[in-house]
Amino acid sequence: RHQLKGTTTEVIEIIPPYVQTHLMGEHQANDPNAMPLDEFITEVMDILSNQPTVEEVIVERCKPLRFAAESGNMDTMFQTLNPSTSR
C-alpha cells in the first residue's frame, strides 16, 4: 500500500479463512472445518459489490480471529486454535 500511495493503483486486502483447496493437500480440500471455496468466493464478491470502496475484505468466518485483540478475546481465540496448549 505504501509503495503504491499516490498512484492510481488500488490495493484491497482479502483476508482468507481456512479454505477447502488442494493448496496444502487432500486433507484441506476435504476438511469440513475449512470454508468451501465457492462460499468464500461468493462472500468476497458480495462484499466487493456492496462496498466498492472497502480496503479490507473480511468474510464473516474470519471476523472473530481478525478482531480478537480489539474485542478482548485474544486468550479465548488462542485456546480455541491451540487446544493442547495449557496456561
PDB file of C-alpha atoms in Angstrom:
ATOM      1  CA  ARG A   1       0.000   0.000   0.000  1.00  0.00           C
ATOM      2  CA  HIS A   2       2.700   2.435   0.960  1.00  0.00           C
ATOM      3  CA  GLN A   3       4.649   1.917  -2.265  1.00  0.00           C
ATOM      4  CA  LEU A   4       1.514   2.499  -4.321  1.00  0.00           C
ATOM      5  CA  LYS A   5       0.344   5.560  -2.393  1.00  0.00           C
ATOM      6  CA  GLY A   6      -0.171   8.460  -4.756  1.00  0.00           C
ATOM      7  CA  THR A   7      -0.680   6.185  -7.772  1.00  0.00           C
ATOM      8  CA  THR A   8      -3.891   5.121  -9.456  1.00  0.00           C
ATOM      9  CA  THR A   9      -3.439   1.530  -8.278  1.00  0.00           C
ATOM     10  CA  GLU A  10      -5.950   0.440  -5.654  1.00  0.00           C
ATOM     11  CA  VAL A  11      -4.989  -2.246  -3.142  1.00  0.00           C
ATOM     12  CA  ILE A  12      -7.683  -4.302  -1.433  1.00  0.00           C
ATOM     13  CA  GLU A  13      -6.595  -6.784   1.220  1.00  0.00           C
ATOM     14  CA  ILE A  14      -8.572 -10.014   1.253  1.00  0.00           C
ATOM     15  CA  ILE A  15      -8.240 -11.978   4.480  1.00  0.00           C
ATOM     16  CA  PRO A  16      -8.910 -15.637   3.728  1.00  0.00           C
ATOM     17  CA  PRO A  17     -10.117 -18.184   6.244  1.00  0.00           C
ATOM     18  CA  TYR A  18      -9.016 -21.796   6.139  1.00  0.00           C
ATOM     19  CA  VAL A  19     -10.473 -22.683   2.722  1.00  0.00           C
ATOM     20  CA  GLN A  20     -11.168 -26.053   1.110  1.00  0.00           C
ATOM     21  CA  THR A  21      -8.462 -26.156  -1.562  1.00  0.00           C
ATOM     22  CA  HIS A  22      -5.707 -28.552  -2.578  1.00  0.00           C
ATOM     23  CA  LEU A  23      -3.069 -25.974  -1.593  1.00  0.00           C
ATOM     24  CA  MET A  24      -1.930 -27.986   1.431  1.00  0.00           C
ATOM     25  CA  GLY A  25      -3.031 -31.390   0.179  1.00  0.00           C
ATOM     26  CA  GLU A  26      -6.071 -33.606   0.022  1.00  0.00           C
ATOM     27  CA  HIS A  27      -6.911 -33.245   3.725  1.00  0.00           C
ATOM     28  CA  GLN A  28      -7.510 -29.495   3.395  1.00  0.00           C
ATOM     29  CA  ALA A  29      -9.620 -29.969   0.272  1.00  0.00           C
ATOM     30  CA  ASN A  30     -11.989 -32.252   2.178  1.00  0.00           C
ATOM     31  CA  ASP A  31     -11.758 -30.815   5.687  1.00  0.00           C
ATOM     32  CA  PRO A  32     -15.262 -29.960   6.989  1.00  0.00           C
ATOM     33  CA  ASN A  33     -13.672 -27.268   9.192  1.00  0.00           C
ATOM     34  CA  ALA A  34     -12.478 -25.423   6.093  1.00  0.00           C
ATOM     35  CA  MET A  35     -14.760 -22.982   4.285  1.00  0.00           C
ATOM     36  CA  PRO A  36     -15.892 -24.261   0.878  1.00  0.00           C
ATOM     37  CA  LEU A  37     -14.078 -22.309  -1.831  1.00  0.00           C
ATOM     38  CA  ASP A  38     -17.266 -21.370  -3.694  1.00  0.00           C
ATOM     39  CA  GLU A  39     -18.770 -19.897  -0.495  1.00  0.00           C
ATOM     40  CA  PHE A  40     -15.608 -17.870   0.127  1.00  0.00           C
ATOM     41  CA  ILE A  41     -15.589 -16.509  -3.422  1.00  0.00           C
ATOM     42  CA  THR A  42     -19.312 -15.672  -3.277  1.00  0.00           C
ATOM     43  CA  GLU A  43     -18.944 -13.807   0.023  1.00  0.00           C
ATOM     44  CA  VAL A  44     -15.873 -11.876  -1.168  1.00  0.00           C
ATOM     45  CA  MET A  45     -17.588 -10.847  -4.401  1.00  0.00           C
ATOM     46  CA  ASP A  46     -20.713  -9.814  -2.479  1.00  0.00           C
ATOM     47  CA  ILE A  47     -18.632  -7.614  -0.165  1.00  0.00           C
ATOM     48  CA  LEU A  48     -16.789  -6.037  -3.102  1.00  0.00           C
ATOM     49  CA  SER A  49     -20.075  -5.412  -4.950  1.00  0.00           C
ATOM     50  CA  ASN A  50     -21.815  -3.831  -1.965  1.00  0.00           C
ATOM     51  CA  GLN A  51     -18.820  -1.966  -0.534  1.00  0.00           C
ATOM     52  CA  PRO A  52     -16.815  -0.780  -3.566  1.00  0.00           C
ATOM     53  CA  THR A  53     -14.514   1.467  -1.508  1.00  0.00           C
ATOM     54  CA  VAL A  54     -13.562  -1.151   1.098  1.00  0.00           C
ATOM     55  CA  GLU A  55      -9.817  -1.505   1.747  1.00  0.00           C
ATOM     56  CA  GLU A  56     -10.030  -4.803   3.637  1.00  0.00           C
ATOM     57  CA  VAL A  57     -12.337  -7.713   2.814  1.00  0.00           C
ATOM     58  CA  ILE A  58     -13.098  -9.871   5.844  1.00  0.00           C
ATOM     59  CA  VAL A  59     -15.567 -12.715   5.432  1.00  0.00           C
ATOM     60  CA  GLU A  60     -17.753 -13.445   8.469  1.00  0.00           C
ATOM     61  CA  ARG A  61     -15.829 -16.594   9.311  1.00  0.00           C
ATOM     62  CA  CYS A  62     -12.621 -14.537   9.767  1.00  0.00           C
ATOM     63  CA  LYS A  63     -14.035 -11.740  11.911  1.00  0.00           C
ATOM     64  CA  PRO A  64     -13.655 -13.419  15.338  1.00  0.00           C
ATOM     65  CA  LEU A  65      -9.959 -14.023  14.692  1.00  0.00           C
ATOM     66  CA  ARG A  66      -9.350 -10.680  12.955  1.00  0.00           C
ATOM     67  CA  PHE A  67     -10.885  -8.680  15.811  1.00  0.00           C
ATOM     68  CA  ALA A  68      -9.870 -10.909  18.756  1.00  0.00           C
ATOM     69  CA  ALA A  69      -7.487  -8.332  20.234  1.00  0.00           C
ATOM     70  CA  GLU A  70      -9.897  -5.422  19.831  1.00  0.00           C
ATOM     71  CA  SER A  71     -12.762  -7.361  21.409  1.00  0.00           C
ATOM     72  CA  GLY A  72     -10.672  -8.679  24.299  1.00  0.00           C
ATOM     73  CA  ASN A  73     -10.939 -12.283  23.113  1.00  0.00           C
ATOM     74  CA  MET A  74      -7.296 -12.983  22.291  1.00  0.00           C
ATOM     75  CA  ASP A  75      -6.792 -15.578  25.051  1.00  0.00           C
ATOM     76  CA  THR A  76     -10.011 -17.384  24.154  1.00  0.00           C
ATOM     77  CA  MET A  77      -9.114 -17.390  20.469  1.00  0.00           C
ATOM     78  CA  PHE A  78      -5.611 -18.675  21.230  1.00  0.00           C
ATOM     79  CA  GLN A  79      -7.032 -21.566  23.266  1.00  0.00           C
ATOM     80  CA  THR A  80      -9.528 -22.343  20.500  1.00  0.00           C
ATOM     81  CA  LEU A  81      -6.749 -22.564  17.928  1.00  0.00           C
ATOM     82  CA  ASN A  82      -4.347 -24.366  20.272  1.00  0.00           C
ATOM     83  CA  PRO A  83      -6.471 -26.690  22.439  1.00  0.00           C
ATOM     84  CA  SER A  84      -3.499 -28.772  23.599  1.00  0.00           C
ATOM     85  CA  THR A  85      -1.717 -25.708  24.990  1.00  0.00           C
ATOM     86  CA  SER A  86      -2.434 -25.081  28.644  1.00  0.00           C
ATOM     87  CA  ARG A  87      -1.636 -21.928  30.558  1.00  0.00           C
TER      88      ARG A  87
END
